[in-house]
Short mmCIF file of C-alpha atoms and ligand atoms in Angstrom, two decimals:
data_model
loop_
_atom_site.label_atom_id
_atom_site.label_comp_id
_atom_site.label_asym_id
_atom_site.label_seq_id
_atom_site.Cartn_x
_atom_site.Cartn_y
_atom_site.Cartn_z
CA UNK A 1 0.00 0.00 0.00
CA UNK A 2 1.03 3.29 -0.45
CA UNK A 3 1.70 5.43 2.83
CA UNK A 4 3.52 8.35 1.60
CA UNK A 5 3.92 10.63 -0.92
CA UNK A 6 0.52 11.76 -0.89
CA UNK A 7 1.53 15.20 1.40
CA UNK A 8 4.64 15.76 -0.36
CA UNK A 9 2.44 15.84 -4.03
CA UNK A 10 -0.31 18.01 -2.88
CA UNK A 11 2.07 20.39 -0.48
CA UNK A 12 5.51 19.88 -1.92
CA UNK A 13 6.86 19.40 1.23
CA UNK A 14 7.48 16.04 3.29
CA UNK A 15 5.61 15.71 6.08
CA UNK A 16 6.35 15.52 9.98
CA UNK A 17 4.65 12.51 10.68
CA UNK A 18 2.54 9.63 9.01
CA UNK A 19 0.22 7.90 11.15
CA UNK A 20 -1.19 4.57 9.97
CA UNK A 21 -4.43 2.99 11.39
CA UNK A 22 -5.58 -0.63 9.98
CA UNK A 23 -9.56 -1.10 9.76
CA UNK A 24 -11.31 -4.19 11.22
CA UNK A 25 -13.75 -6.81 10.41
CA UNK A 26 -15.50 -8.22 13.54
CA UNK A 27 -15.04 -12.40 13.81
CA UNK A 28 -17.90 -12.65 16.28
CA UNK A 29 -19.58 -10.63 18.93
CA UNK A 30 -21.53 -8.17 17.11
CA UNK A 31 -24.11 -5.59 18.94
CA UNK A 32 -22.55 -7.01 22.37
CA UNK A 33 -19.03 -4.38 23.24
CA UNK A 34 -21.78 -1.70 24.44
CA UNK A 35 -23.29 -4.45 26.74
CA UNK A 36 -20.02 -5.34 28.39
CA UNK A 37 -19.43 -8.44 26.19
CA UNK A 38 -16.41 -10.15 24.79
CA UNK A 39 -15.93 -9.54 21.28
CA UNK A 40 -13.40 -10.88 18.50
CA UNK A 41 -12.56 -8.88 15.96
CA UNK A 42 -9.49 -8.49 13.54
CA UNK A 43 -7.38 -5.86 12.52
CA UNK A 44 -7.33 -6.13 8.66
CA UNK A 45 -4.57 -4.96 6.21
CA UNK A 46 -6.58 -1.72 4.75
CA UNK A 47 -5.05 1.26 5.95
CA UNK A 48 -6.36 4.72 6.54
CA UNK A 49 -3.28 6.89 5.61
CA UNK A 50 -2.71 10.94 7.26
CA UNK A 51 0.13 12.61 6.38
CA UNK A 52 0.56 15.80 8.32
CA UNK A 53 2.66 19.00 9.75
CA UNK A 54 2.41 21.68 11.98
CA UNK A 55 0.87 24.72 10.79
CA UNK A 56 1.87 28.27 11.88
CA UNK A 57 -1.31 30.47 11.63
CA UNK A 58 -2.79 27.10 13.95
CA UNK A 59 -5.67 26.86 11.01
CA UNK A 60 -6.41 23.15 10.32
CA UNK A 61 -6.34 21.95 6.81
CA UNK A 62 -7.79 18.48 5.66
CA UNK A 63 -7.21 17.14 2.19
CA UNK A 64 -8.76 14.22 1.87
CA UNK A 65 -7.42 11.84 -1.48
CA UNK A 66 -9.36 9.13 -2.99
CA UNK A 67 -10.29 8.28 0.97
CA UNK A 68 -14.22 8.27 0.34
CA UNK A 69 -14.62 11.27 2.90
CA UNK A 70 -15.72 14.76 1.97
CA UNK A 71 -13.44 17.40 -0.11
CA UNK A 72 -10.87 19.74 1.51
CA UNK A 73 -11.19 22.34 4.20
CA UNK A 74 -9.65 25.09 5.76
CA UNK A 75 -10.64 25.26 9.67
CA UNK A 76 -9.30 28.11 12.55
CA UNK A 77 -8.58 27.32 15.69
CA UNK A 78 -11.78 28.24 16.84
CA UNK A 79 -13.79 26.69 14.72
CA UNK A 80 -13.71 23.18 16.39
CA UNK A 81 -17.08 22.20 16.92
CA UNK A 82 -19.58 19.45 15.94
CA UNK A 83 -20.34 19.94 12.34
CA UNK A 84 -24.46 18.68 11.46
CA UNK A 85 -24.22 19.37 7.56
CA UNK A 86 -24.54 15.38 5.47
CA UNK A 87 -20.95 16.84 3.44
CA UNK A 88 -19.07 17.91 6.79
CA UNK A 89 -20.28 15.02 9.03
CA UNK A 90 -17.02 13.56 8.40
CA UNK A 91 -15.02 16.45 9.78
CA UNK A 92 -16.66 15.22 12.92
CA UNK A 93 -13.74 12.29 13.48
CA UNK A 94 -10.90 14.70 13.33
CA UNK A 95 -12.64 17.24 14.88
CA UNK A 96 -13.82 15.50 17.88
CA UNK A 97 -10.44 14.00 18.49
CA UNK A 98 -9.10 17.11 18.43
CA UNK A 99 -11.92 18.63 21.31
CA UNK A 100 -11.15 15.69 23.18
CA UNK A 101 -7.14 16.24 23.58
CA UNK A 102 -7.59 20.08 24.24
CA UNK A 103 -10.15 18.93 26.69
CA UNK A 104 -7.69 16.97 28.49
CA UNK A 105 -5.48 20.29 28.42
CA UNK A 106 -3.16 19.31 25.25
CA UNK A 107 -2.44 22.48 23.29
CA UNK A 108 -3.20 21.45 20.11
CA UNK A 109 -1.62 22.79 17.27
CA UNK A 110 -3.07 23.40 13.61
CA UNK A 111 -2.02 20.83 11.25
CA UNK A 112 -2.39 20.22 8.17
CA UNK A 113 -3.17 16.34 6.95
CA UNK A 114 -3.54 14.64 3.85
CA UNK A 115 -5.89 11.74 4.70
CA UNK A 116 -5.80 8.92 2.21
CA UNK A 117 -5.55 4.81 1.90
CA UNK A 118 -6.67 1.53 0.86
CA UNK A 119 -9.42 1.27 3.97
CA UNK A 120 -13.31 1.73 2.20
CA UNK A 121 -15.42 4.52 3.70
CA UNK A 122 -19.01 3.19 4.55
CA UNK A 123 -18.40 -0.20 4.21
CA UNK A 124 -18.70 -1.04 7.30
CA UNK A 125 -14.85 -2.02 8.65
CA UNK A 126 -14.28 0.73 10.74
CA UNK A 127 -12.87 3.41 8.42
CA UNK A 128 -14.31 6.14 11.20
CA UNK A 129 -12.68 4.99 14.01
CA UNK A 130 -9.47 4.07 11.94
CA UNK A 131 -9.50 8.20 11.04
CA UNK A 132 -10.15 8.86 14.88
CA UNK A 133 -6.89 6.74 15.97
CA UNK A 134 -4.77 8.22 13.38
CA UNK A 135 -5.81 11.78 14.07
CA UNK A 136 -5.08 10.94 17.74
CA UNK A 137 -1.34 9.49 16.48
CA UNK A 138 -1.23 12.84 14.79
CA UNK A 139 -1.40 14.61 17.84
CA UNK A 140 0.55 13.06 19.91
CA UNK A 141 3.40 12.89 17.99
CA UNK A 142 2.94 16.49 16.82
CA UNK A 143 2.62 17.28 21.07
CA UNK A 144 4.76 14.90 22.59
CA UNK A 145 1.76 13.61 24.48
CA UNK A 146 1.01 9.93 25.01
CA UNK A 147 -1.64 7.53 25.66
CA UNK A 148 -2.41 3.87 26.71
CA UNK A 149 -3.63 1.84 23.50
CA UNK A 150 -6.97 1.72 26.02
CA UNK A 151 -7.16 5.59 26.87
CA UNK A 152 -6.70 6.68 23.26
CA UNK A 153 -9.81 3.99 21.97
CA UNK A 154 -11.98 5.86 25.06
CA UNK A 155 -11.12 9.23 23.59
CA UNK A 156 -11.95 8.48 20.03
CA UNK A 157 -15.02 6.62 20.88
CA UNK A 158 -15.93 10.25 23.25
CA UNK A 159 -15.43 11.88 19.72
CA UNK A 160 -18.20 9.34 17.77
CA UNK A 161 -20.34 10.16 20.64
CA UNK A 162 -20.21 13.45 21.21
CA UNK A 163 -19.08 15.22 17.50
CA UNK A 164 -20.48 11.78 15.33
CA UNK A 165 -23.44 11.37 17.38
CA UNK A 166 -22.90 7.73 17.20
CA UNK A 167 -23.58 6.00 20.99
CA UNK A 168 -20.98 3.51 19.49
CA UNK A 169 -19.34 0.47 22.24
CA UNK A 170 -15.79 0.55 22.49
CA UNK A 171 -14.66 -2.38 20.16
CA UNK A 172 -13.86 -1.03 17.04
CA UNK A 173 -11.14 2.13 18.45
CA UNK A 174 -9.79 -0.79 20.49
CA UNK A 175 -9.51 -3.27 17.36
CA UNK A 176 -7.78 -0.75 15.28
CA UNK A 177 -5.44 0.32 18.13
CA UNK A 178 -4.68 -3.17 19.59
CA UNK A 179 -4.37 -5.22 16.17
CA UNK A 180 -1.74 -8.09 16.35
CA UNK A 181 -0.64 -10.01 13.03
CA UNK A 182 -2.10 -12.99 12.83
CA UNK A 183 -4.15 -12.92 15.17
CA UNK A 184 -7.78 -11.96 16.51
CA UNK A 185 -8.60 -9.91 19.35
CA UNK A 186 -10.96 -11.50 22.29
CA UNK A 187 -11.87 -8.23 23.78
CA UNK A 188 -13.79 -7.81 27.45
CA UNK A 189 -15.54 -4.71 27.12
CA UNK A 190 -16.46 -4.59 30.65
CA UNK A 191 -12.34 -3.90 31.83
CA UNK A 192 -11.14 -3.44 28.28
CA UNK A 193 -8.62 -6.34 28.52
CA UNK A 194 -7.23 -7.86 25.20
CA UNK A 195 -6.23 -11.18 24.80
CA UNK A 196 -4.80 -12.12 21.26
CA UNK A 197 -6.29 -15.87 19.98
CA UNK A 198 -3.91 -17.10 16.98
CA UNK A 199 -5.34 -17.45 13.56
CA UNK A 200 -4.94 -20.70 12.10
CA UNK A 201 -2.12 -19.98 9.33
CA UNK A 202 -4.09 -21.92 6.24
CA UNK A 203 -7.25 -19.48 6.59
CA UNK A 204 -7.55 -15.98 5.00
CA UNK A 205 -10.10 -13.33 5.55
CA UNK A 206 -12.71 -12.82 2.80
CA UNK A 207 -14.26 -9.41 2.86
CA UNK A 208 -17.09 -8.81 0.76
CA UNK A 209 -19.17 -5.20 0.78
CA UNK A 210 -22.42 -5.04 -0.14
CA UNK A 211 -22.46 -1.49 -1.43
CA UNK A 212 -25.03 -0.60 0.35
CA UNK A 213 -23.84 2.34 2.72
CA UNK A 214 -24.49 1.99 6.28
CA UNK A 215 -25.24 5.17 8.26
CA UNK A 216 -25.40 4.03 11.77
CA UNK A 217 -26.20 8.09 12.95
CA UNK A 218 -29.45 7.58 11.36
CA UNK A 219 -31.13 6.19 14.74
CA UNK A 220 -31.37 2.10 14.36
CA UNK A 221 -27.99 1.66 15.86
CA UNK A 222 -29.08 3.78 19.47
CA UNK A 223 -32.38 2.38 18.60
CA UNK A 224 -30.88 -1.30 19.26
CA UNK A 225 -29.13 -0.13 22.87
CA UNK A 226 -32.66 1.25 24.24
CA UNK A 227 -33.99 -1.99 23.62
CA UNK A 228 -31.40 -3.51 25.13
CA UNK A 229 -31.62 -1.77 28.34
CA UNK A 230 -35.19 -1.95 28.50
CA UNK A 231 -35.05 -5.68 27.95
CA UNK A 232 -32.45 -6.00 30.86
CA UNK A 233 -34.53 -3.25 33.21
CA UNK A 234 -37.41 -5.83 32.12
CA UNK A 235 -35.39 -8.81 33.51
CA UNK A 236 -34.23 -7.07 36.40
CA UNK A 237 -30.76 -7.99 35.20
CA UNK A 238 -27.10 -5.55 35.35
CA UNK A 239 -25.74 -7.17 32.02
CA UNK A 240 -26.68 -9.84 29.77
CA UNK A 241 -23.26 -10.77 29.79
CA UNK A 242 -23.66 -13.54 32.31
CA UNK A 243 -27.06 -13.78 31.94
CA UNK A 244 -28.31 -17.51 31.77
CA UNK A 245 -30.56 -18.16 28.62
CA UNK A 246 -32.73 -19.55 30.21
CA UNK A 247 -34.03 -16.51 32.03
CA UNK A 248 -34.77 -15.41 28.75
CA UNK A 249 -36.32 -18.14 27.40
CA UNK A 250 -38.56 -17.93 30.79
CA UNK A 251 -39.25 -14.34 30.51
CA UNK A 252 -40.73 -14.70 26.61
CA UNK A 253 -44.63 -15.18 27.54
CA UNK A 254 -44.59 -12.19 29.25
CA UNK A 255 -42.06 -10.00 26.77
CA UNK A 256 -42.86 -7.95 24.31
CA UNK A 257 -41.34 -10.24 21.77
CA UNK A 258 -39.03 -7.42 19.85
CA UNK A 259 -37.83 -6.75 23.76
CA UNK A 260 -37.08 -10.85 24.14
CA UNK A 261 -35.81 -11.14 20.83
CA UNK A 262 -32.60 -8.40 21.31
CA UNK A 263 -32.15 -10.16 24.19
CA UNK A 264 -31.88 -13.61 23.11
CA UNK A 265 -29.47 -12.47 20.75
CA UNK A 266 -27.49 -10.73 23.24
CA UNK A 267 -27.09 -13.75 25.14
CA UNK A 268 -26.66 -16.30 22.83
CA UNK A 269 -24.06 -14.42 20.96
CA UNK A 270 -22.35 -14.01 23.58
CA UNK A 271 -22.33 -18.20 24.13
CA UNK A 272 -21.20 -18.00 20.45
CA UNK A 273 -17.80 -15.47 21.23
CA UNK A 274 -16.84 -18.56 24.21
CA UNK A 275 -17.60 -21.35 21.60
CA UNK A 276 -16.32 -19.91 18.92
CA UNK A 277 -12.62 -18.87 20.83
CA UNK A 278 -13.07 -22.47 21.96
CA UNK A 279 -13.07 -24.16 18.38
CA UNK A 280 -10.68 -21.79 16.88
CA UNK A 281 -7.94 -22.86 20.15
CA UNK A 282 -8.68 -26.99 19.11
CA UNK A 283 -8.85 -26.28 15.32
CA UNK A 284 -12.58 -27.10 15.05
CA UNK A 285 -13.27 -25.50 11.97
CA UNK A 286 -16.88 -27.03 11.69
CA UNK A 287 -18.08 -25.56 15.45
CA UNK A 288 -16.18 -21.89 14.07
CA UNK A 289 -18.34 -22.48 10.62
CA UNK A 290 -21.69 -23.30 12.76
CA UNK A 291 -21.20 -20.03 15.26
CA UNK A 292 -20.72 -18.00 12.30
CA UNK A 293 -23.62 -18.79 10.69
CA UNK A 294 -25.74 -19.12 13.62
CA UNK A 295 -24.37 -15.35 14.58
CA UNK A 296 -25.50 -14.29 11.29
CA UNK A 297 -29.31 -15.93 11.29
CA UNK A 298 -29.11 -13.68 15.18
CA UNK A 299 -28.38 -11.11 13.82
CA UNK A 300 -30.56 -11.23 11.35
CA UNK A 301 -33.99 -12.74 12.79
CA UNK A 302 -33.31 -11.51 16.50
CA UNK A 303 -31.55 -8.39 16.25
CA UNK A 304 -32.87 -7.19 12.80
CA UNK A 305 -29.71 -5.40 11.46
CA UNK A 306 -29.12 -7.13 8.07
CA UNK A 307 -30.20 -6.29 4.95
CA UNK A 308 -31.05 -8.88 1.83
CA UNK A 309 -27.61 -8.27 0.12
CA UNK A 310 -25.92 -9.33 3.19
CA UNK A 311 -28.27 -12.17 3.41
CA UNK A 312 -27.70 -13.15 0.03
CA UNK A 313 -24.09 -13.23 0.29
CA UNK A 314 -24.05 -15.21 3.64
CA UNK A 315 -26.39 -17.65 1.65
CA UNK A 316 -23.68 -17.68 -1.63
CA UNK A 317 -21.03 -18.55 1.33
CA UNK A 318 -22.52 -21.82 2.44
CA UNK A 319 -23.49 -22.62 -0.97
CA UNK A 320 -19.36 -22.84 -1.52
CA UNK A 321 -19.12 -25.83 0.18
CA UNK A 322 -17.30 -26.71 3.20
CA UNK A 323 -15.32 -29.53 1.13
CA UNK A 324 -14.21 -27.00 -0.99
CA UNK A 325 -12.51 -24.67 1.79
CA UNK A 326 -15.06 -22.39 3.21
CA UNK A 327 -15.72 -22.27 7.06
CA UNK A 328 -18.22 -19.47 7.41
CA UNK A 329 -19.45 -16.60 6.58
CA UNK A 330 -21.63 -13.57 8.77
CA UNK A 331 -22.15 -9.84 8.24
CA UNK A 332 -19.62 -7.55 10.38
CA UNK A 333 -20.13 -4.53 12.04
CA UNK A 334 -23.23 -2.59 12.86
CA UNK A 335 -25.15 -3.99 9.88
CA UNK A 336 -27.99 -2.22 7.75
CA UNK A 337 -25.77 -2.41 4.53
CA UNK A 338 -21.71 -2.82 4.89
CA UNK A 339 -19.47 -5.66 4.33
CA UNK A 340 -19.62 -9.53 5.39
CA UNK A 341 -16.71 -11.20 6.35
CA UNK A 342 -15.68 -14.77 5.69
CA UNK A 343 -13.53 -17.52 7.10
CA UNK A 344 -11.45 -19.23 3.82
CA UNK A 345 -9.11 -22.04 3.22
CA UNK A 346 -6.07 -19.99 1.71
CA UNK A 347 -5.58 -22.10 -1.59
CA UNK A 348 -9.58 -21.69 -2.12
CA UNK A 349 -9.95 -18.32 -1.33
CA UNK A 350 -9.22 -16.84 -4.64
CA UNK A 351 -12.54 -19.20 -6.38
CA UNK A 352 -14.41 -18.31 -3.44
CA UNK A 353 -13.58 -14.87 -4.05
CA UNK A 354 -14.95 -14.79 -7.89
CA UNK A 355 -18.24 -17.43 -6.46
CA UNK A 356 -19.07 -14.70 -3.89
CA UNK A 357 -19.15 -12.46 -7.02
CA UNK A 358 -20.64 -14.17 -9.41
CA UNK A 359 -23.56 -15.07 -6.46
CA UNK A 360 -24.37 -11.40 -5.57
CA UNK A 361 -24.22 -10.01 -9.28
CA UNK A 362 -27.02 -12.95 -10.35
CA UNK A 363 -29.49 -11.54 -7.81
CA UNK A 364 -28.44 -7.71 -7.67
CA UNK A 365 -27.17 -7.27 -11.10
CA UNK A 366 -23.99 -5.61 -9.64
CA UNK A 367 -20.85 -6.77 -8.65
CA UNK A 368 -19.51 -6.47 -4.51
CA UNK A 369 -16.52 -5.19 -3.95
CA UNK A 370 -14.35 -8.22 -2.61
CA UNK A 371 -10.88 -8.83 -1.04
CA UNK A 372 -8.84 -11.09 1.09
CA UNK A 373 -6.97 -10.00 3.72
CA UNK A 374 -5.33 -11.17 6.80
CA UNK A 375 -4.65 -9.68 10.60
CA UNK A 376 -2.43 -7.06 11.16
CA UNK A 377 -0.72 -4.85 13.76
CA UNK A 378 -2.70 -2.08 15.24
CA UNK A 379 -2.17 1.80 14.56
CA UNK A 380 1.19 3.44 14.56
CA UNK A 381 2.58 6.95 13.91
CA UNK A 382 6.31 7.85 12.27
CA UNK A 383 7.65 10.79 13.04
CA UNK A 384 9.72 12.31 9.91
C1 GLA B 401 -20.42 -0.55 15.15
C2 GLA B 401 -20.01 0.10 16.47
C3 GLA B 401 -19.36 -0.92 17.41
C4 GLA B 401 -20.21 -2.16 17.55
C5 GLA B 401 -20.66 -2.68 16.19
C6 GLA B 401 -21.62 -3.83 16.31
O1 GLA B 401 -19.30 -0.95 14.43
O2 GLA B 401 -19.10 1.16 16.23
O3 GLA B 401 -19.10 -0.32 18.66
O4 GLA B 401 -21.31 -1.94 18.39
O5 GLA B 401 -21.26 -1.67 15.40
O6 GLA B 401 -21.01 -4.92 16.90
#
């Protein structure tokens, strides 16, 4: 991938520092970090890129190149506030990063940053929290200041909340922070601990996007939390994260059944995160293929965050065969459009690749954008 150059063509000048965040593709665990769950996603090898220096008149300047984000802007010092406009909602990122280290007292100074990469916008694997962490690298290294893996994911997840207006959970600033090659992430969002699970070396990553753009701010995503909490204020329960099923299963005469139905899934996915770490430690690619796809009919049925190109391409995934190298296959991320990630034999993955394709473009008449990719290290800054 290209990280450089970018700055130096648009400013003729190198920059000071390059910061380089991966984007992630969630294994299992999905809709569970903001209920204290485990989670287990991946840091992939798509890269949001920002090249950037110093300024002296402290204005901010964002070029953004090819990155899938708005077009460039010229912002003073005191112009750092939430922006509501569609086109500048994705000044929000760098914006509320920014709030949130001069909040903590860091004097931030005006920079200028080309933002570019090989990580898709919208699609679902994180590209917003992969521009948070790198605008956070920025600043440090441009201030000298320094933060935990852990405190920098809280403060970038402050800025989705508070400039994004996304009540996002914490697993997708830690994925992109944390990443560690070849490996997935189990994550306990209650204490934020990270323990790294070992890929098995003969499977690849399959991503597959949909196309169809995902825009959790629109109200289904906090939608999905209130439910949540009134199903657990309903069950007189702290957390679903311990939460025997069969509480649930008790509870259902008496639940309004979209109320029991979040919370099944919250439970049960849960079981799925300990089952699934489980078959990936013995090799049980069969259990990993089952949890997937279980996951996904949750997700889908119970939680209601899936859309039918998403379906579809879960459905082309099975139809690949497990004899011919696929283990499974389940949307990632927040859902309602976005990208589905898959579980691949590496000497199939290439034909499963071109199936997954073929599949979508026979029942949507266009073609997905598809790649495989494998875990990576989490976000790092260079200083020049
Ligand atoms: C989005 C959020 C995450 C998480 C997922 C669903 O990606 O940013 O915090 O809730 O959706 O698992």
């Amino acid at each position: 991938m290209n990280r450089g150059g970018e700055y130096e063509k648009h400013f003729g000048a190198v920059p000071s520092v390059i910061a380089v965040a991966p984007g992630r593709v969630n294994l299992i665990g999905e809709h569970i970090d903001y209920l204290d769950g485990w989670v287990l996603p991946v840091a992939i090898d798509r890269h949001l890129v920002i090249e950037a220096s110093a300024t002296e008149d402290g204005f901010f300047e964002f070029v953004p190149v090819r990155a899938g984000f708005g077009e460039k802007v010229r912002i003073g010092p005191d112009e750092v506030f939430p922006r509501a406009e569609k086109r500048e909602r994705w000044l929000n990122y760098l914006l509320g990063v920014i709030a949130g280290y001069r909040g903590e007292g860091i004097e931030v100074p005006g920079f200028r940053a080309v933002i570019h990469g090989d990580l898709p916008a919208g699609a679902g694997l994180s590209a917003s929290a992969a521009l948070e962490t790198a605008t956070a690298l920025v600043i440090e290294t441009l201030t000298g200041a320094t933060r935990s893996v852990c405190e920098r994911a809280l403060l970038c997840q402050k800025a989705e909340h508070d400039y994004a207006g996304v009540p996002c959970g914490i697993m997708d600033q830690l994925a992109v922070g944390a990443g560690r090659a070849g490996c997935a992430l189990l994550l306990d969002c209650r204490d934020l601990s990270t323990r790294s699970v070992p890929l098995p070396e003969d499977l690849v990553i399959v991503v597959a996007d949909t196309g169809v753009k995902h825009a959790l701010g629109d109200g289904e995503y906090r939608l999905r939390r209130e439910q949540c909490e009134a199903a657990l204020a309903f069950l007189g329960a702290a957390s679903f994260r311990d939460l025997d099923p069969a509480l649930v299963e008790a509870a259902r005469g008496r639940m309004d059944d979209t109320l029991y139905r979040r919370a099944r899934h919250a439970v049960t996915e849960q079981q799925r995160v300990h089952a699934f770490v489980g078959a990936l430690t013995s090799g049980d690619l069969e259990t990993m293929g089952r949890c997937l796809r279980e996951g996904h009919a949750s997700l889908r049925h119970d939680f209601e965050v899936s859309c039918a190109e998403l379906d579809g391409l879960v459905e082309a995934g099975y139809a690949f065969g497990a004899e011919n190298g696929h283990v499974g296959t389940r949307m990632t991320g927040g859902g309602f459009g976005g990208s589905t990630v898959s579980l691949v034999r590496r000497e199939a993955a290439e034909s499963f690749r071109a199936h997954l394709e073929e599949s979508f473009a026979s029942q949507f008449d266009r073609r997905p954008a598809t790649f495989i990719t494998e875990a990576v290290e989490g976000a790092k800054a260079l200083l020049l």
